Amino acid sequence: MGIAERKARERVHRRNVIVDAAEDVIFKYGFSAATMAQVAKAAELSKGTLYLYFKSKEELYRAIILRGFIILKKMLREAIKEGNSGYEKIIIVGKTYIEFSEKYPNYFTTILDYENDTFNLAAAETESLQALEEGNAVIEILIKAIREGTKDGSITEQGNPFETAFVLWSQFTGVLQVVKRKVNIIEHYFSLTKEDLLTTHWRMIERMLR
Amino acid sequence: MGIAERKARERVHRRNVIVDAAEDVIFKYGFSAATMAQVAKAAELSKGTLYLYFKSKEELYRAIILRGFIILKKMLREAIKEGNSGYEKIIIVGKTYIEFSEKYPNYFTTILDYENDTFNLAAAETESLQALEEGNAVIEILIKAIREGTKDGSITEQGNPFETAFVLWSQFTGVLQVVKRKVNIIEHYFSLTKEDLLTTHWRMIERMLR
DNA sequence: ACAAACAATGACCGTTGGTCATTATTTATA
DNA sequence: TATAAATAATGACCAACGGTCATTGTTTGT
């Protein structure tokens, strides 16, 4: 029975078409300003159809967030291969995160939005859960690097690697968020550039790990 | 001519009444879910009147954010008196920030929203600018502590204190944001508590400064 | 007592996310 | 191939919302 498979394929395809369209519109106008009517038009579908594939505008946005996490994960997996010690791998994770935020500013925005979203595990939708799993996968990469670093002695003892990973990641996200949202202000009031802030952040990270 | 003064006083008073009402409603339902009609009812005013005092719902929210920053600033100024060295004062700033986030979770949320808000300096409204100034004032407290720590030798040389202050603050905010939004997930998937994360963060901060 | 200035009102408007009865298309059955 | 059943897509429609503004009410100055 190939019909069911074909239908499933078509459904997946149409879903992707919708997410593509949503990306175009939302990246252009921002989540709040973008409308479902615009997305429908861009996808060459009726508005009602969008709701056959996504429960709400939020849920559609989470599909975009998920894409962001998948790209980030892929970048991290690729980049980390080059590291020759745990320490190096940790540094690579950081550098890659920065690179991601610069290369895919729109996806990075979605990840910031995700981080700022309160999560109700009980009421979680499919899409949300997947984004969450991908977020966890990203952290796992860092956890592994930290474990390796402790084992090979390239970083000092850090206690529970899970904790270290989450805290490192949160600190990084915090700095990148400020860099993204507030550099213009900080530059205006304190004459500090993005590079200044990132350099200082790096210096601190190194002290923390060595 | 006392009439002008009385009118100005009344205007300030009514403004505060509106912000009080907005706090009640927005803290209860969240910014998006709260409606201007609800705020108007809580303030015992008509909806139109709200717009005589605030340009938009966002601008009204920024008045709440501003209150948050003022409270935080006050707490910091008070707490920092107890510090006997630059290092101690930096630690106190961190502890107080945590305390603030726990004692005033709603105000802390507003500050996170502010941090996550892109700020268009050119198009800034009065209210926004004031929030910004208060945000800067908070950072200034930290800058001062860092300067003192460098001078009295209680922390190692850290380069430009402005940079150090912003990065420290951003890292802290990042960790507190994750703690606020994601502990339930982290606890569920990784069995880590809020305290675990904060303890690790502290350990890292100490290493960075010493 | 009257007019001018100021303040507050709420009916109204345009826009939006989301719904659902209707229509169109595809699949299964004979 | 004809017909019924199941599946998919549509867009008119709705309720709710942020925001506006002509009208009404109140205070001040003459």
Coordinates of C-alpha atoms (C1' of nucleotides) in Angstrom, one line a residue, chain A residues 3 6 34-36 47 51 56-57, chain C residues 15-20 26-28:
Chain A
I3 CA -0.7 5.5 -1.0
R6 CA 2.9 9.0 -0.5
A34 CA 4.0 38.8 10.9
T35 CA 0.4 37.6 10.3
M36 CA -0.9 34.2 9.5
K47 CA -5.2 30.5 6.2
Y51 CA -4.2 25.3 11.1
S56 CA -1.3 27.9 16.5
K57 CA 1.0 30.7 15.4
Chain C
dT15 C1' -6.6 44.1 12.3
dT16 C1' -5.7 39.7 13.9
dG17 C1' -5.6 34.7 15.4
dG18 C1' -8.4 31.2 15.0
dT19 C1' -12.9 28.3 13.6
dC20 C1' -16.0 25.6 10.8
dT26 C1' -8.8 11.5 -3.8
dT27 C1' -9.5 6.7 -2.4
dA28 C1' -12.2 2.5 -1.7

